[in-house]
CSV table of C-alpha atoms and ligand atoms in Angstrom, one decimal:
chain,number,residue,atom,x,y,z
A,653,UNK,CA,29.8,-7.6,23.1
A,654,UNK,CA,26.1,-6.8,22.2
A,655,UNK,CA,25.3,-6.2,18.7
A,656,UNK,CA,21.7,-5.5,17.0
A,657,UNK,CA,20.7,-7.0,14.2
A,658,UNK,CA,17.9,-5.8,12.3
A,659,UNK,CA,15.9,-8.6,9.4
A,660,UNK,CA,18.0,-10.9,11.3
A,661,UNK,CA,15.0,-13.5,10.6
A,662,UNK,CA,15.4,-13.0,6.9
A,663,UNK,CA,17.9,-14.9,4.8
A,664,UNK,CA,21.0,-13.1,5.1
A,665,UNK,CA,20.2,-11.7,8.1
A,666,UNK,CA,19.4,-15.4,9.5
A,667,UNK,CA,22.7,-16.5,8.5
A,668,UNK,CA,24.8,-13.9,9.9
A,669,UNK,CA,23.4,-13.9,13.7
A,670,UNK,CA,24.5,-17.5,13.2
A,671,UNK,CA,28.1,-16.6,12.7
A,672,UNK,CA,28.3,-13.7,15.7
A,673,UNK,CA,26.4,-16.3,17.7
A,674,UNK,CA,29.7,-18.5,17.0
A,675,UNK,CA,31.6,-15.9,17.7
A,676,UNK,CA,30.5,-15.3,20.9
A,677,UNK,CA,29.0,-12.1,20.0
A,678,UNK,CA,25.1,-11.2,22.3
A,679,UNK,CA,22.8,-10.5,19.6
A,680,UNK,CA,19.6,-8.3,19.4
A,681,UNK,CA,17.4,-9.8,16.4
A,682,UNK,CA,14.8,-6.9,15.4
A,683,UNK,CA,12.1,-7.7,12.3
A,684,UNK,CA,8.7,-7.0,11.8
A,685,UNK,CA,8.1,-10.4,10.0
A,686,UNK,CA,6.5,-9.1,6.9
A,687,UNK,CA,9.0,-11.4,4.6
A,688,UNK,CA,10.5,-14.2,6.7
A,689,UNK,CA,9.1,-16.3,9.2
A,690,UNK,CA,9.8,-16.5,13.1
A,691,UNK,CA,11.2,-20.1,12.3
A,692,UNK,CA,14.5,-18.6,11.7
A,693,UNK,CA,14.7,-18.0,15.5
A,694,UNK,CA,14.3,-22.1,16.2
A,695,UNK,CA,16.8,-22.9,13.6
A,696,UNK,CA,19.2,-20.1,15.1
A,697,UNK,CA,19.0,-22.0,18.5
A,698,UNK,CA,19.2,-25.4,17.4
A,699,UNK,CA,22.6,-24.4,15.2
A,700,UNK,CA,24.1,-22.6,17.6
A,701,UNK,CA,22.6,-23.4,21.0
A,702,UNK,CA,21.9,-19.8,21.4
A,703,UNK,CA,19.1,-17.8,21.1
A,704,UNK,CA,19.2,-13.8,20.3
A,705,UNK,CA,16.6,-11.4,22.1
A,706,UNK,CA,14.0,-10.7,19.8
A,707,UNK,CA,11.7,-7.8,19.3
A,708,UNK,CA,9.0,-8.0,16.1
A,709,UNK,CA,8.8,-3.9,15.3
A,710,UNK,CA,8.4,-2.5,12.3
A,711,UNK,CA,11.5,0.0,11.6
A,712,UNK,CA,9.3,2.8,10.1
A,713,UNK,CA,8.0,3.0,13.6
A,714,UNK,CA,10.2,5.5,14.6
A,715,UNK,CA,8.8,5.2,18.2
A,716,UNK,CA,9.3,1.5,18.2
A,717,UNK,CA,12.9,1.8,17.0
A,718,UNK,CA,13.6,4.6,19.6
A,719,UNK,CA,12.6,2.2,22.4
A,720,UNK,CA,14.6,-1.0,21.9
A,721,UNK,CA,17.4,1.1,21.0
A,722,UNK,CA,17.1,2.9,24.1
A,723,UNK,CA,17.0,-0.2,25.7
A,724,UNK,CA,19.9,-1.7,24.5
A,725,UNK,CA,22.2,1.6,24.0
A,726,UNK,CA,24.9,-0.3,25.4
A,727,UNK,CA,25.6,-2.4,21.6
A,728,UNK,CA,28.8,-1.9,20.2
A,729,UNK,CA,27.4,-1.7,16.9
A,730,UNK,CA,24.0,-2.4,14.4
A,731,UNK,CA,24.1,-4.8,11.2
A,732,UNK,CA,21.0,-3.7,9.0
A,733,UNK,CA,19.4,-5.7,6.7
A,734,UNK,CA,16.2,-4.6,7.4
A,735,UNK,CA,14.5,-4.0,3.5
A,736,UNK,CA,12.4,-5.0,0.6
A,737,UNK,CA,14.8,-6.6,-2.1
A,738,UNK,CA,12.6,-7.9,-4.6
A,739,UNK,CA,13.5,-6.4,-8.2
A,740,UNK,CA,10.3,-7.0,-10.3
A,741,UNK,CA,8.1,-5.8,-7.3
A,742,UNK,CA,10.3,-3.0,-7.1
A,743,UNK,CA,9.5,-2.1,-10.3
A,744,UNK,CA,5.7,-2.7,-10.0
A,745,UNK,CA,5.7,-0.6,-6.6
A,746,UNK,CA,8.4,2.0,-6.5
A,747,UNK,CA,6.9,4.3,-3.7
A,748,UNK,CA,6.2,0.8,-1.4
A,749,UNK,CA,10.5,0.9,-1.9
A,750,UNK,CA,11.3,4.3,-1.1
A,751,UNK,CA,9.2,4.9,1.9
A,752,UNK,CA,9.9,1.4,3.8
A,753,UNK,CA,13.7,1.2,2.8
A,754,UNK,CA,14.7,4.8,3.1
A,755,UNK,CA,11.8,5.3,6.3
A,756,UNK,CA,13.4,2.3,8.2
A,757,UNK,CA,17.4,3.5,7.3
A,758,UNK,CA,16.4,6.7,8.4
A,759,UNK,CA,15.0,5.5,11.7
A,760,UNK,CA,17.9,3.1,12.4
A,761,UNK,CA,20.5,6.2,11.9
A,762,UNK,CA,18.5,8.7,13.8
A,763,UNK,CA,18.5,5.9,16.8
A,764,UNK,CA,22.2,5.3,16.6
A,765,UNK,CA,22.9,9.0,16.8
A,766,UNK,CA,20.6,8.8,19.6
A,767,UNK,CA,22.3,6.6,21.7
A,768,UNK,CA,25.8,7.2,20.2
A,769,UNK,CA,26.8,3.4,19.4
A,770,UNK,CA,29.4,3.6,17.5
A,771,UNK,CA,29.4,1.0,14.5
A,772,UNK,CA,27.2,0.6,11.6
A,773,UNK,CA,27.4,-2.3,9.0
A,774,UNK,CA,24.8,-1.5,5.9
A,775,UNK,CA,23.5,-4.3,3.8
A,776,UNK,CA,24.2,-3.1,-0.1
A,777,UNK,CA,24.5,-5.1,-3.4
A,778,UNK,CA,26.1,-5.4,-6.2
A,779,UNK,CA,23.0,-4.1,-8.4
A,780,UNK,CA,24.1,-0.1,-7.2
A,781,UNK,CA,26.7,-0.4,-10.2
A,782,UNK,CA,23.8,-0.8,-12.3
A,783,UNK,CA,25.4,-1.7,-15.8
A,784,UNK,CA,29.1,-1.6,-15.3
A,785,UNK,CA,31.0,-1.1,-18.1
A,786,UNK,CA,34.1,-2.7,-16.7
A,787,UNK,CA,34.7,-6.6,-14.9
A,788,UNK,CA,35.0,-7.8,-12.5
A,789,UNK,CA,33.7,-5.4,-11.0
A,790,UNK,CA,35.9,-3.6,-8.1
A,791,UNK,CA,34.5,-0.9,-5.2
A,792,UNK,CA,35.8,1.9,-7.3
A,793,UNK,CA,34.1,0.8,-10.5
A,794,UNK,CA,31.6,4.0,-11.6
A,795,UNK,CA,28.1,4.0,-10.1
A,796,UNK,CA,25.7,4.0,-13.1
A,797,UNK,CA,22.1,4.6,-13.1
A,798,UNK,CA,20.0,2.4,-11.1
A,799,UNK,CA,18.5,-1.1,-13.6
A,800,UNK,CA,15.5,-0.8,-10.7
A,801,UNK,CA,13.7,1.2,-7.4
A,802,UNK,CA,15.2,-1.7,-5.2
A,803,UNK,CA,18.8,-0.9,-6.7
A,804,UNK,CA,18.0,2.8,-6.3
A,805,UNK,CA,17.0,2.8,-2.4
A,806,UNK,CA,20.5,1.4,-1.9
A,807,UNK,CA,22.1,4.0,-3.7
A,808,UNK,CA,20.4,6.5,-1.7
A,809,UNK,CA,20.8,4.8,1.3
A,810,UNK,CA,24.3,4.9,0.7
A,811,UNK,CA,24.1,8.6,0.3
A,812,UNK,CA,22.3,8.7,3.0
A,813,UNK,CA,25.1,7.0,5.4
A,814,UNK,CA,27.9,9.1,4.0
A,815,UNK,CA,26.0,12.3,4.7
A,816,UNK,CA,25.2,11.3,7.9
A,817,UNK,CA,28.7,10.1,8.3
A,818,UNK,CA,30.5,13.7,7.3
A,819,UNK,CA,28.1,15.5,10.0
A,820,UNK,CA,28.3,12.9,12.6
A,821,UNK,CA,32.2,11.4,12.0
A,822,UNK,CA,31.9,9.6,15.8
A,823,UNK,CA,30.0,6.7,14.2
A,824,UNK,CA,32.0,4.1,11.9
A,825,UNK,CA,30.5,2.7,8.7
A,826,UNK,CA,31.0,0.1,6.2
A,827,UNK,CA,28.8,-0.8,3.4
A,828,UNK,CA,28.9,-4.8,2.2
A,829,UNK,CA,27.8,-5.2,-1.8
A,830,UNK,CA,26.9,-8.1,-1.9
A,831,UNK,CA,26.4,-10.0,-5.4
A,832,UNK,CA,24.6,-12.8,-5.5
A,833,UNK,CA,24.1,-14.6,-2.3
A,834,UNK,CA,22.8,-18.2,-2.6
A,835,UNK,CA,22.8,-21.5,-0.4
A,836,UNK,CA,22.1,-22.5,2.8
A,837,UNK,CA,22.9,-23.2,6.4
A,838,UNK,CA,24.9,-26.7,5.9
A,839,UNK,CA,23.1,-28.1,8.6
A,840,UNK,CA,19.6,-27.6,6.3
A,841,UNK,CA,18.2,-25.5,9.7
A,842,UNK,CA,18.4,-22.1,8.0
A,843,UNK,CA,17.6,-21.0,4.8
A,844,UNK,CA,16.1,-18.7,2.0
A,845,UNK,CA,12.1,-18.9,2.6
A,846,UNK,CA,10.9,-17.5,-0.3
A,847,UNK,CA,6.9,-16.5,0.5
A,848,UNK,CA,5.9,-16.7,-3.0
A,849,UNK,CA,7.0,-17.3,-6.4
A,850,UNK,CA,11.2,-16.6,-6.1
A,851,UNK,CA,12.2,-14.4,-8.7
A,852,UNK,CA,15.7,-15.6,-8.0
A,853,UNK,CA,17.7,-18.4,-9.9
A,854,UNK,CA,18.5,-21.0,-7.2
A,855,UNK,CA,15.4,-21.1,-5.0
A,856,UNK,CA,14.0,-21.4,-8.8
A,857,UNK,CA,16.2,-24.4,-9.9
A,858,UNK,CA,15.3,-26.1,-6.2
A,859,UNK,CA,11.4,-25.8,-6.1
A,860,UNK,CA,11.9,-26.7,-10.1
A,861,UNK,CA,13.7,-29.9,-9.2
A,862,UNK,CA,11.4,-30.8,-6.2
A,863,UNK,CA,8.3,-30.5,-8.0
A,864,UNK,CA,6.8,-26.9,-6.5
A,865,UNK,CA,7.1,-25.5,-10.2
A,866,UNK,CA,6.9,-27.1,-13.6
A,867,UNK,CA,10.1,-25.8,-15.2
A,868,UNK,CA,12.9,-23.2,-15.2
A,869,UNK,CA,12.7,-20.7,-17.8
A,870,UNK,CA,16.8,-19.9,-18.5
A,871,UNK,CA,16.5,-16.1,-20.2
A,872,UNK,CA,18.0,-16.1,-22.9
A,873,UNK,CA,21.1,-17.8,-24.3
A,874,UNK,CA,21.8,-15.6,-26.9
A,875,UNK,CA,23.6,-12.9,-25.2
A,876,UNK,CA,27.9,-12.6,-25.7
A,877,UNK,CA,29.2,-14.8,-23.1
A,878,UNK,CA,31.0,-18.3,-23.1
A,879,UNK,CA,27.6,-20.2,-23.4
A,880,UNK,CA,25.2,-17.6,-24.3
A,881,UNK,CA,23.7,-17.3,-20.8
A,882,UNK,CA,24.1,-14.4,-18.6
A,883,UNK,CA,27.2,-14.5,-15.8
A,884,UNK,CA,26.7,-13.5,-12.3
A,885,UNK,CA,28.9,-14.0,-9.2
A,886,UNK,CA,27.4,-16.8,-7.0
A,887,UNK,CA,28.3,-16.3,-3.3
A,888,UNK,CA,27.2,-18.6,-0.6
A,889,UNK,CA,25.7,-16.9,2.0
A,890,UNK,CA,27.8,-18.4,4.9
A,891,UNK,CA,30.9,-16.5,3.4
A,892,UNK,CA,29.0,-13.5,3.2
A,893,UNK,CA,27.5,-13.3,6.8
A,894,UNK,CA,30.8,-14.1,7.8
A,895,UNK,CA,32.3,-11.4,6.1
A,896,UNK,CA,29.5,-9.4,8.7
A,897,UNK,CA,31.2,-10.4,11.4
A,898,UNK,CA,34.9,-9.8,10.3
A,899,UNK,CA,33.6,-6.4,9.2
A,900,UNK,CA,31.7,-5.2,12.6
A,901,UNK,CA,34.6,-6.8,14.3
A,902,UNK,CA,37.3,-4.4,11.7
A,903,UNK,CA,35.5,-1.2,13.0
A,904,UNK,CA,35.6,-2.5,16.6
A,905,UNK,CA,39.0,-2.6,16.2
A,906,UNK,CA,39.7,0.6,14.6
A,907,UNK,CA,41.2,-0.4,11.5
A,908,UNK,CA,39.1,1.5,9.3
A,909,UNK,CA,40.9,4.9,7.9
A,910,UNK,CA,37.5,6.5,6.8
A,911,UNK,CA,34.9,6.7,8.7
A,912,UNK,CA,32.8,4.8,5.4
A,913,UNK,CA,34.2,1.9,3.7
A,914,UNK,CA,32.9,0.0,1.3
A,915,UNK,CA,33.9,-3.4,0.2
A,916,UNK,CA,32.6,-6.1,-2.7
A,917,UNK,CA,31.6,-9.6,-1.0
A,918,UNK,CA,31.8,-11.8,-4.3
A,919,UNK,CA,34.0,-15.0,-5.4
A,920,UNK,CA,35.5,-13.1,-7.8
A,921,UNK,CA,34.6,-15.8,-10.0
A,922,UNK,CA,31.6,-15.7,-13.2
A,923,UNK,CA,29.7,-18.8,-13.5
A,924,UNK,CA,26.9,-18.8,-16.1
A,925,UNK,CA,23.2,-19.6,-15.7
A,926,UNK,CA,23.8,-22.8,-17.5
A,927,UNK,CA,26.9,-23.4,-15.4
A,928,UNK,CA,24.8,-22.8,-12.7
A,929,UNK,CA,22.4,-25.4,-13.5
A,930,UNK,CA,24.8,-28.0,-14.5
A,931,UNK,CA,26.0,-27.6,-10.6
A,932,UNK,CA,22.6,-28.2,-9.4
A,933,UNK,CA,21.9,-31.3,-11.6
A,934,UNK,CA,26.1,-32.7,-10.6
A,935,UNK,CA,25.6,-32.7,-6.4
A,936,UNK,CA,21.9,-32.9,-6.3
A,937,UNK,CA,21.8,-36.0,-9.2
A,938,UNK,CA,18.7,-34.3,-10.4
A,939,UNK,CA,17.8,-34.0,-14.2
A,940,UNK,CA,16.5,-29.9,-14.1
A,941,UNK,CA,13.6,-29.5,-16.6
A,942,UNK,CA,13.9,-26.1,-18.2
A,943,UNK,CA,14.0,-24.5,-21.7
A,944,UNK,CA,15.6,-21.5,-23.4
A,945,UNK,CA,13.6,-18.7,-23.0
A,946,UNK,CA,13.6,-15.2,-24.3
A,947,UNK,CA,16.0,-12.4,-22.5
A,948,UNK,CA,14.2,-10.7,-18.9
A,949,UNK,CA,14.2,-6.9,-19.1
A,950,UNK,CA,17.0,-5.8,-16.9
A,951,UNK,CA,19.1,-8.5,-16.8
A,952,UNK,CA,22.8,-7.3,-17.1
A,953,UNK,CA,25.0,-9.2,-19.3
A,954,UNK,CA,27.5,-10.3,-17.1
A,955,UNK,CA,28.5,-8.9,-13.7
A,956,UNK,CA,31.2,-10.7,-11.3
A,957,UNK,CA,33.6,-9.0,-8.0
A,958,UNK,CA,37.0,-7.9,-7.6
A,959,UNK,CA,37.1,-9.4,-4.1
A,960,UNK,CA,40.7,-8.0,-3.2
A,961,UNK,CA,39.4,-5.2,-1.1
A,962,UNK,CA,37.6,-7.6,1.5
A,963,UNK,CA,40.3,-10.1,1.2
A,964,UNK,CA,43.1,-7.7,1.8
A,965,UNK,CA,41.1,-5.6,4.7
A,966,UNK,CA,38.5,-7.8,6.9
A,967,UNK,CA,41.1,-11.1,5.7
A,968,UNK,CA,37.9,-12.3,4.1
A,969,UNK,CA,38.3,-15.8,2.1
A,970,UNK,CA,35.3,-17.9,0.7
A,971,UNK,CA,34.9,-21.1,2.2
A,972,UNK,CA,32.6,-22.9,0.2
A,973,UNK,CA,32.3,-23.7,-3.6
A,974,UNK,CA,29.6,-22.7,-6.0
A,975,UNK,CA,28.7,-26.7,-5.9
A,976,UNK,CA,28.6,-26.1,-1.9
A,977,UNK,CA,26.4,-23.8,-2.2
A,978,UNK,CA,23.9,-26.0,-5.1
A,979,UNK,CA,24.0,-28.9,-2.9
A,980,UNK,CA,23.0,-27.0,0.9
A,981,UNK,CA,20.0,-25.5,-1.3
A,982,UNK,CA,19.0,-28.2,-2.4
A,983,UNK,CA,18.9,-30.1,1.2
A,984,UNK,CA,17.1,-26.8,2.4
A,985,UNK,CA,14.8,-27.3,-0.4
A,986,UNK,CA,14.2,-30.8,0.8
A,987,UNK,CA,13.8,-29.9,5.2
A,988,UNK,CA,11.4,-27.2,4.0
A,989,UNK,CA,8.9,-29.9,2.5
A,990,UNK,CA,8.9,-31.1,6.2
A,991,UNK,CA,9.3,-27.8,8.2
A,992,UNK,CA,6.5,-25.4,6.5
B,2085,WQD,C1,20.4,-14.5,-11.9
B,2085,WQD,C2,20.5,-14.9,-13.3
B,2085,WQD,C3,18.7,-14.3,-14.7
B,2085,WQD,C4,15.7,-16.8,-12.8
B,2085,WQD,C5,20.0,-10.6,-7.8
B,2085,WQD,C6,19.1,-9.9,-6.9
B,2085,WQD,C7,19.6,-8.5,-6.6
B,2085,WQD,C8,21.0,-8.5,-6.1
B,2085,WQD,C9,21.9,-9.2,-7.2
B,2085,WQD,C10,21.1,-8.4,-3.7
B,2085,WQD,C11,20.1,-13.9,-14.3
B,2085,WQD,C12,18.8,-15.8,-14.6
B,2085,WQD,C13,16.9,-16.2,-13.1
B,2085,WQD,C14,15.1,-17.6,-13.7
B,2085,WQD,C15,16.9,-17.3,-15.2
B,2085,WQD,N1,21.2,-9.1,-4.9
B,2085,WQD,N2,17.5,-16.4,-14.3
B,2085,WQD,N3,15.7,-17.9,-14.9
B,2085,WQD,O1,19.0,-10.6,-11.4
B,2085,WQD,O2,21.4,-11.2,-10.8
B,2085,WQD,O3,19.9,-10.0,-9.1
B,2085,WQD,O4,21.4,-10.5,-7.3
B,2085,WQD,O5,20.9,-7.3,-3.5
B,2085,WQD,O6,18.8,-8.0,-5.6
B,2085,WQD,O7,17.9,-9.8,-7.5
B,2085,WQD,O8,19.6,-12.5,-9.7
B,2085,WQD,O9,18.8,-14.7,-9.4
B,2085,WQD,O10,17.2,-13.0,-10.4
B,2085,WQD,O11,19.1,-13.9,-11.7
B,2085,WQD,O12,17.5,-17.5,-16.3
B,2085,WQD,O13,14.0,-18.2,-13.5
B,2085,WQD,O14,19.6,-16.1,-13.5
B,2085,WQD,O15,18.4,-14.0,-16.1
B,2085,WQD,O16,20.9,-14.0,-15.4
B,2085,WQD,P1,20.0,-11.0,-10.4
B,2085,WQD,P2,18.6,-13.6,-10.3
């Protein structure tokens, strides 16, 4: 069965075609390239001995979209990744958000009505519950008001897919929220490429420890948790691109009662920043230099899943550890020095 994958050369999106790859699934990789790196395509092949069909569009190009849909109008279902995701740059450039995000979700729905395929997996994240006031943090836990644009176009885009959902009930949908995905390919093929400074914790602790920046700032210690640092749910991102697979494969299968169903992909577990780093410096026998430094505007308290949904429906169950996770990111920290 053919399925099209669109940012399926970033890092999620990477991972996943991986796992329907394995699964014997034909894959259609679509991505303009603007934030990952064709790479992803070798490290595809030499994982899996397979190698997806590949068209560099950009998904605004509603043209563009049209055609390789058209061409391949015979896939039983599109995984969409496809979007800016940076928070701070979110902030700086809202309207760069709205048009590519929304344009491109837009296009990719007007394209599936097109050509009726049936299935529709939507990347979402944990950040559409903006502050939530209640943990962990389950897939009827009250949607608050977006902490940032990036947070916003997934709320809308989730809008968007229910909308088009109640006038168009032929197509399935589910929407993955994702928390916060980290790690890499064990095989240290695949990875997160960040193309400049990362904002995010891990791919900061890495290029701290290997020398590419002088020294993690932690932000703040002083809020009300165990240690003072901020909690967050650390997923490896092998577990959640195979939670894409179990989920396209779910609505292939029927099993869906609604036609849009939305599940949590998290560990269910809170691990502090300073937890975090204590991981890093256990599997990777690296002393981390960083200080205490004051709170980053934004940051919520402490956020963590209620995974029972996914575990329950898709049969969804995290294979790999939070220490899993610090050591493949620290050997993808390591082939990148050689690769790029
Ligand atoms: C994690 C923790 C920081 C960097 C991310 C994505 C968002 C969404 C959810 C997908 C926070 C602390 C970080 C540093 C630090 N994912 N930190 N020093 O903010 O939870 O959001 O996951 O949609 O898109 O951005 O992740 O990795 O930025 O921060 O102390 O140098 O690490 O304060 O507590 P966040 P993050």
């Amino acid at each position: 069965m053919k399925v099209i994958v669109t940012g399926g050369t970033g890092y999620i999106g990477s991972h996943t075609i991986v796992d329907l790859l394995n699964h014997n699934f034909e894959v259609v990789c679509i991505d303009n390239l603007s934030r990952s790196k064709k790479y992803a395509l070798e490290g595809i092949e030499q994982i899996t001995g397979k190698k997806p069909i590949f068209y560099q569009i950009d998904l605004c190009d509603k043209e563009a979209v049209s055609k390789v849909f058209q061409e391949h109008k015979d896939a039983i279902g599109i995984i969409h990744f496809a979007a800016l995701k940076s928070v701070p740059e979110s902030v700086e450039q809202p309207l760069l958000y709205y048009a590519n995000n929304i344009n491109s979700l837009v296009n990719v729905l007007q394209a599936i009505h097109t050509y009726q395929i049936p299935n529709f997996v939507f990347s979402s994240s944990c950040s559409v519950y903006g502050n939530a006031d209640t943990l962990p943090v389950t897939e009827t836990t009250t949607i608050q008001t977006a902490e940032s644009p990036y947070a916003h176009t997934k709320q809308i885009g989730e809008d968007i897919i229910y909308n088009f959902s109640k006038a168009h009930p032929f197509h399935q949908n589910i929407l993955l929220r994702y928390f916060n995905p980290v790690g890499a390919h064990p095989s240290a093929l695949i990875g997160e490429i960040p193309l400049e400074k990362p904002n995010n914790l891990v791919p900061y602790i890495t290029q701290t420890a290997i020398g590419k920046l002088q020294q993690l700032t932690v932000f703040g210690n002083d809020y009300n948790t165990r240690d003072g640092s901020n909690i967050r749910d650390y997923i490896h991102v092998c577990d959640i691109a195979h939670a894409h697979t179990l989920a396209l494969q779910y609505l292939i299968d029927k099993k869906n009662a609604t036609t849009v169903e939305v599940f949590n992909l998290g560990t269910g577990k809170g691990v502090s920043v300073l937890e975090a780093i204590a991981a890093f410096e256990k599997v990777s026998n690296q002393k981390l230099n960083y200080i205490i430094g004051p709170r980053r505007a934004g940051d919520v308290v402490a956020v963590y899943a209620d995974k029972t949904k996914a575990s329950t429906h898709l049969d969804w169950h995290c294979q790999y550890t939070l220490e899993d996770a610090m050591l493949s990111a620290w050997k993808w920290e390591l082939k990148m020095q050689e690769l790029f």
